[in-house]
Short mmCIF file of N, CA, C and O in Angstrom, two decimals:
data_model
loop_
_atom_site.label_atom_id
_atom_site.label_comp_id
_atom_site.label_asym_id
_atom_site.label_seq_id
_atom_site.Cartn_x
_atom_site.Cartn_y
_atom_site.Cartn_z
N MET A 1 114.53 -56.57 83.06
CA MET A 1 116.00 -55.75 83.40
C MET A 1 116.66 -56.59 84.52
O MET A 1 115.78 -56.75 85.75
N GLN A 2 117.72 -56.70 84.50
CA GLN A 2 118.37 -57.35 85.57
C GLN A 2 118.64 -56.60 86.80
O GLN A 2 118.89 -55.16 86.68
N PRO A 3 118.75 -57.04 88.01
CA PRO A 3 119.11 -56.05 89.24
C PRO A 3 119.92 -55.31 89.23
O PRO A 3 119.68 -53.96 89.60
N PRO A 4 121.18 -55.47 88.73
CA PRO A 4 122.31 -54.59 88.68
C PRO A 4 122.07 -53.19 87.90
O PRO A 4 122.35 -51.93 88.28
N GLN A 5 121.24 -53.69 86.62
CA GLN A 5 120.94 -52.43 85.73
C GLN A 5 120.01 -51.45 86.27
O GLN A 5 119.82 -50.44 86.17
N ALA A 6 119.02 -52.41 86.80
CA ALA A 6 117.92 -51.57 87.42
C ALA A 6 118.15 -50.70 88.73
O ALA A 6 117.73 -49.41 88.65
N ARG A 7 119.06 -51.43 89.41
CA ARG A 7 119.67 -50.51 90.75
C ARG A 7 120.48 -49.18 90.18
O ARG A 7 120.44 -48.07 90.51
N GLN A 8 121.32 -49.26 89.04
CA GLN A 8 121.89 -48.30 88.37
C GLN A 8 120.92 -47.33 87.81
O GLN A 8 121.33 -46.17 88.10
N LEU A 9 119.83 -47.64 87.27
CA LEU A 9 118.91 -46.68 86.51
C LEU A 9 118.37 -45.72 87.59
O LEU A 9 118.42 -44.42 87.60
N ILE A 10 118.08 -46.60 88.62
CA ILE A 10 117.12 -46.16 89.73
C ILE A 10 118.36 -45.09 90.54
O ILE A 10 117.90 -43.90 90.80
N LEU A 11 119.45 -45.31 90.82
CA LEU A 11 120.52 -44.45 91.60
C LEU A 11 120.80 -43.29 90.50
O LEU A 11 120.87 -41.92 90.86
N GLU A 12 120.73 -43.47 89.25
CA GLU A 12 121.27 -42.25 88.34
C GLU A 12 120.03 -41.38 88.43
O GLU A 12 120.27 -40.14 88.54
N LEU A 13 118.75 -41.80 88.49
CA LEU A 13 117.50 -41.03 88.52
C LEU A 13 117.46 -40.19 89.81
O LEU A 13 116.96 -39.10 89.89
N LEU A 14 117.98 -40.74 90.67
CA LEU A 14 117.96 -40.44 92.36
C LEU A 14 119.09 -39.34 92.62
O LEU A 14 119.13 -38.91 93.66
N HIS A 15 120.13 -39.24 91.93
CA HIS A 15 121.47 -38.64 92.08
C HIS A 15 121.09 -37.27 92.96
O HIS A 15 121.42 -37.02 94.02
N ALA A 16 120.56 -36.64 92.02
CA ALA A 16 120.16 -35.11 92.55
C ALA A 16 119.40 -34.90 93.71
O ALA A 16 119.99 -34.44 94.85
N PRO A 17 118.21 -35.68 93.83
CA PRO A 17 117.43 -35.84 95.10
C PRO A 17 118.44 -36.12 96.33
O PRO A 17 118.05 -35.61 97.53
N LEU A 18 118.89 -37.33 96.27
CA LEU A 18 119.89 -37.65 97.24
C LEU A 18 120.69 -36.70 97.66
O LEU A 18 120.87 -36.57 98.66
N THR A 19 121.51 -36.13 96.57
CA THR A 19 122.67 -35.15 97.14
C THR A 19 121.93 -33.92 97.64
O THR A 19 122.63 -33.75 98.71
N ARG A 20 120.79 -33.54 97.20
CA ARG A 20 120.24 -32.24 97.97
C ARG A 20 119.78 -32.73 99.03
O ARG A 20 119.87 -31.65 100.16
N ALA A 21 119.40 -33.95 99.64
CA ALA A 21 119.06 -34.24 101.11
C ALA A 21 120.16 -34.69 101.99
O ALA A 21 119.89 -35.05 102.85
N GLY A 22 121.21 -34.79 101.26
CA GLY A 22 122.39 -35.06 101.90
C GLY A 22 122.39 -36.59 102.36
O GLY A 22 123.13 -36.97 103.48
N HIS A 23 121.89 -37.39 101.71
CA HIS A 23 121.68 -38.89 101.91
C HIS A 23 122.55 -39.68 101.00
O HIS A 23 122.66 -39.46 99.88
N ALA A 24 123.34 -40.71 101.76
CA ALA A 24 123.98 -41.78 100.80
C ALA A 24 122.50 -42.69 100.33
O ALA A 24 121.87 -43.08 101.21
N PRO A 25 122.92 -43.44 99.19
CA PRO A 25 121.90 -44.32 98.89
C PRO A 25 122.10 -45.68 99.53
O PRO A 25 123.28 -46.28 99.70
N HIS A 26 121.39 -46.42 99.94
CA HIS A 26 121.14 -47.38 100.59
C HIS A 26 119.64 -48.13 100.23
O HIS A 26 118.58 -47.74 100.06
N ASP A 27 119.74 -49.41 100.16
CA ASP A 27 118.18 -50.20 99.49
C ASP A 27 117.25 -50.06 100.14
O ASP A 27 116.18 -50.22 99.83
N HIS A 28 117.36 -49.99 101.55
CA HIS A 28 116.06 -49.70 102.27
C HIS A 28 115.88 -48.50 103.15
O HIS A 28 114.97 -48.31 103.90
N LEU A 29 116.44 -47.53 102.24
CA LEU A 29 116.24 -46.07 102.65
C LEU A 29 114.50 -45.66 102.07
O LEU A 29 114.41 -45.78 100.79
N ASP A 30 113.96 -45.29 102.82
CA ASP A 30 112.51 -44.77 102.75
C ASP A 30 112.51 -43.27 101.92
O ASP A 30 112.97 -42.46 102.69
N LEU A 31 112.37 -43.30 100.69
CA LEU A 31 112.43 -42.23 100.02
C LEU A 31 111.52 -41.09 99.97
O LEU A 31 111.83 -39.80 100.17
N ILE A 32 110.44 -41.38 100.57
CA ILE A 32 109.34 -40.44 101.06
C ILE A 32 109.40 -40.10 102.25
O ILE A 32 109.53 -38.95 102.75
N ASP A 33 109.78 -41.11 103.32
CA ASP A 33 109.79 -40.68 104.71
C ASP A 33 111.13 -39.87 105.10
O ASP A 33 111.30 -39.17 106.02
N ALA A 34 112.26 -40.14 104.32
CA ALA A 34 113.40 -39.37 104.40
C ALA A 34 113.20 -37.98 103.83
O ALA A 34 114.40 -37.10 103.83
N GLY A 35 112.21 -37.79 103.19
CA GLY A 35 112.12 -36.27 102.64
C GLY A 35 112.87 -35.93 101.15
O GLY A 35 113.25 -34.91 100.74
N ILE A 36 113.41 -37.10 100.81
CA ILE A 36 113.99 -37.02 99.40
C ILE A 36 113.24 -36.72 98.18
O ILE A 36 113.35 -36.10 97.34
N LEU A 37 111.87 -37.51 98.13
CA LEU A 37 111.05 -37.38 97.16
C LEU A 37 109.68 -36.78 97.99
O LEU A 37 109.19 -37.58 99.04
N ASP A 38 108.96 -35.91 97.38
CA ASP A 38 107.36 -35.71 97.67
C ASP A 38 106.45 -36.67 96.83
O ASP A 38 107.01 -37.32 95.77
N SER A 39 105.28 -36.76 96.96
CA SER A 39 104.66 -37.50 96.31
C SER A 39 104.44 -37.08 94.67
O SER A 39 104.69 -37.96 93.79
N ILE A 40 104.71 -35.81 94.33
CA ILE A 40 104.61 -35.46 92.81
C ILE A 40 106.03 -36.01 92.13
O ILE A 40 106.10 -36.51 91.24
N ALA A 41 107.31 -35.81 93.02
CA ALA A 41 108.42 -36.39 92.45
C ALA A 41 108.39 -37.72 92.43
O ALA A 41 109.29 -38.57 91.75
N PHE A 42 107.63 -38.39 93.41
CA PHE A 42 107.86 -39.85 93.23
C PHE A 42 107.10 -40.47 92.06
O PHE A 42 107.57 -41.13 91.36
N LEU A 43 106.01 -39.81 91.84
CA LEU A 43 105.33 -40.28 90.56
C LEU A 43 106.19 -40.05 89.09
O LEU A 43 105.87 -40.65 88.29
N GLU A 44 106.78 -38.80 89.46
CA GLU A 44 107.87 -38.36 88.25
C GLU A 44 108.92 -39.55 88.11
O GLU A 44 109.29 -40.05 87.16
N LEU A 45 109.36 -40.12 89.35
CA LEU A 45 110.40 -40.98 89.30
C LEU A 45 109.57 -42.36 88.52
O LEU A 45 110.64 -43.09 87.83
N LEU A 46 108.67 -42.54 88.97
CA LEU A 46 107.93 -44.12 88.49
C LEU A 46 107.79 -43.83 87.06
O LEU A 46 108.06 -44.72 86.15
N SER A 47 107.41 -42.71 86.44
CA SER A 47 107.30 -42.37 85.11
C SER A 47 108.65 -42.50 84.37
O SER A 47 108.73 -43.00 83.24
N ALA A 48 109.54 -41.89 84.90
CA ALA A 48 111.12 -41.77 84.17
C ALA A 48 111.69 -43.35 84.30
O ALA A 48 112.14 -43.74 83.39
N LEU A 49 111.28 -43.92 85.39
CA LEU A 49 111.66 -45.42 85.38
C LEU A 49 111.04 -46.42 84.20
O LEU A 49 111.68 -47.28 83.68
N GLU A 50 109.76 -46.05 83.96
CA GLU A 50 108.99 -46.79 83.04
C GLU A 50 109.55 -46.42 81.63
O GLU A 50 109.75 -47.11 80.71
N ALA A 51 109.95 -45.09 81.42
CA ALA A 51 110.32 -44.47 80.25
C ALA A 51 111.76 -45.29 79.74
O ALA A 51 112.02 -45.71 78.73
N HIS A 52 112.58 -45.10 80.91
CA HIS A 52 114.09 -45.69 80.42
C HIS A 52 114.43 -46.91 80.63
O HIS A 52 115.22 -47.67 79.86
N SER A 53 113.26 -47.94 81.36
CA SER A 53 113.38 -49.45 81.20
C SER A 53 112.94 -49.99 80.36
O SER A 53 112.73 -51.14 79.95
N GLY A 54 111.68 -49.43 79.90
CA GLY A 54 110.79 -49.77 79.15
C GLY A 54 109.73 -50.89 79.52
O GLY A 54 108.98 -51.70 79.16
N THR A 55 109.85 -50.85 80.99
CA THR A 55 108.86 -51.85 82.03
C THR A 55 107.69 -50.68 82.37
O THR A 55 107.73 -50.13 82.84
N PRO A 56 106.67 -51.22 81.77
CA PRO A 56 105.17 -50.83 82.11
C PRO A 56 105.04 -50.79 83.80
O PRO A 56 105.33 -51.91 84.58
N ILE A 57 104.76 -49.85 84.39
CA ILE A 57 104.27 -49.85 85.82
C ILE A 57 102.82 -49.55 86.15
O ILE A 57 102.62 -48.29 85.84
N ASP A 58 102.10 -50.58 86.26
CA ASP A 58 100.79 -50.44 86.50
C ASP A 58 100.23 -50.17 88.17
O ASP A 58 100.45 -51.38 88.81
N LEU A 59 99.93 -49.16 88.34
CA LEU A 59 100.04 -48.77 89.82
C LEU A 59 98.40 -49.39 90.15
O LEU A 59 98.23 -49.36 91.45
N LEU A 60 97.84 -49.99 89.35
CA LEU A 60 96.43 -50.75 89.60
C LEU A 60 96.95 -52.27 90.06
O LEU A 60 96.09 -52.75 91.19
N GLN A 61 97.86 -52.52 89.79
CA GLN A 61 98.48 -53.90 90.25
C GLN A 61 99.46 -53.79 91.38
O GLN A 61 99.83 -54.93 91.80
N VAL A 62 99.88 -53.01 91.48
CA VAL A 62 101.26 -52.79 92.60
C VAL A 62 100.74 -51.48 93.70
O VAL A 62 100.25 -50.45 92.95
N ASP A 63 100.91 -51.53 94.95
CA ASP A 63 100.71 -50.75 95.83
C ASP A 63 101.73 -49.66 95.74
O ASP A 63 102.97 -49.88 96.13
N PRO A 64 101.44 -48.33 95.43
CA PRO A 64 102.57 -47.35 95.40
C PRO A 64 103.43 -47.14 96.79
O PRO A 64 104.43 -47.13 96.78
N ALA A 65 102.79 -47.57 97.76
CA ALA A 65 103.27 -47.15 99.28
C ALA A 65 104.51 -48.22 99.36
O ALA A 65 105.11 -48.11 100.15
N SER A 66 104.13 -49.64 98.41
CA SER A 66 105.18 -50.58 99.03
C SER A 66 106.48 -50.24 97.82
O SER A 66 107.33 -51.20 97.97
N LEU A 67 106.41 -49.14 97.12
CA LEU A 67 107.63 -48.80 96.21
C LEU A 67 108.39 -47.61 96.65
O LEU A 67 109.08 -47.11 95.80
N THR A 68 108.71 -47.62 97.89
CA THR A 68 109.53 -46.29 98.33
C THR A 68 110.89 -46.52 98.52
O THR A 68 111.46 -45.47 99.21
N THR A 69 111.39 -47.76 98.34
CA THR A 69 112.73 -47.66 98.86
C THR A 69 113.45 -48.17 97.35
O THR A 69 112.95 -48.78 96.46
N ILE A 70 114.58 -48.00 97.47
CA ILE A 70 115.58 -48.58 96.45
C ILE A 70 115.47 -49.93 95.86
O ILE A 70 114.94 -50.43 95.02
N ALA A 71 115.19 -50.69 96.94
CA ALA A 71 115.08 -52.39 96.78
C ALA A 71 113.98 -52.65 96.23
O ALA A 71 113.98 -53.52 95.46
N SER A 72 112.64 -51.78 96.63
CA SER A 72 111.47 -52.48 96.00
C SER A 72 111.45 -51.87 94.81
O SER A 72 110.89 -52.60 94.04
N LEU A 73 112.00 -50.75 94.43
CA LEU A 73 112.01 -50.22 93.19
C LEU A 73 112.67 -51.28 92.04
O LEU A 73 112.12 -51.46 90.96
N VAL A 74 114.11 -51.76 92.47
CA VAL A 74 114.89 -52.52 92.01
C VAL A 74 113.82 -54.06 91.56
O VAL A 74 113.91 -54.54 90.34
N ALA A 75 113.49 -54.48 92.63
CA ALA A 75 112.33 -55.56 92.51
C ALA A 75 111.44 -55.53 91.62
O ALA A 75 111.13 -56.27 90.77
N LEU A 76 110.79 -54.12 91.64
CA LEU A 76 109.76 -54.15 90.65
C LEU A 76 110.28 -54.07 89.31
O LEU A 76 109.44 -55.00 88.14
N LEU A 77 111.23 -53.53 88.75
CA LEU A 77 111.89 -53.42 87.61
C LEU A 77 112.34 -54.90 87.06
O LEU A 77 112.71 -55.04 86.00
N SER A 78 112.75 -55.75 88.22
CA SER A 78 113.46 -56.84 87.66
C SER A 78 112.40 -58.13 87.85
O SER A 78 112.69 -59.10 87.31
N ALA A 79 111.17 -57.71 88.08
CA ALA A 79 110.21 -58.83 87.94
C ALA A 79 110.04 -59.48 86.57
O ALA A 79 109.95 -58.61 85.72
N PRO A 80 109.80 -60.69 86.31
CA PRO A 80 109.56 -61.15 84.95
C PRO A 80 108.30 -60.63 84.36
O PRO A 80 107.30 -60.15 84.97
#
């Protein structure tokens, strides 16, 4: 998936949580630290990203703690 499409998908999936939390999206906003997602919502986001993008996300191959920003999620979905 190309980075612009990955970012758009992520922003679509995060629209409601970002709005509820009163945050504008930016690439380096930590979604967990900012209270936008809790651990269960984070796992649900990863599952939705996997389903919508067709890109498998293997949490044994990547540290979930490194995936808490929009930029890191875009990089994950855009990786070859």
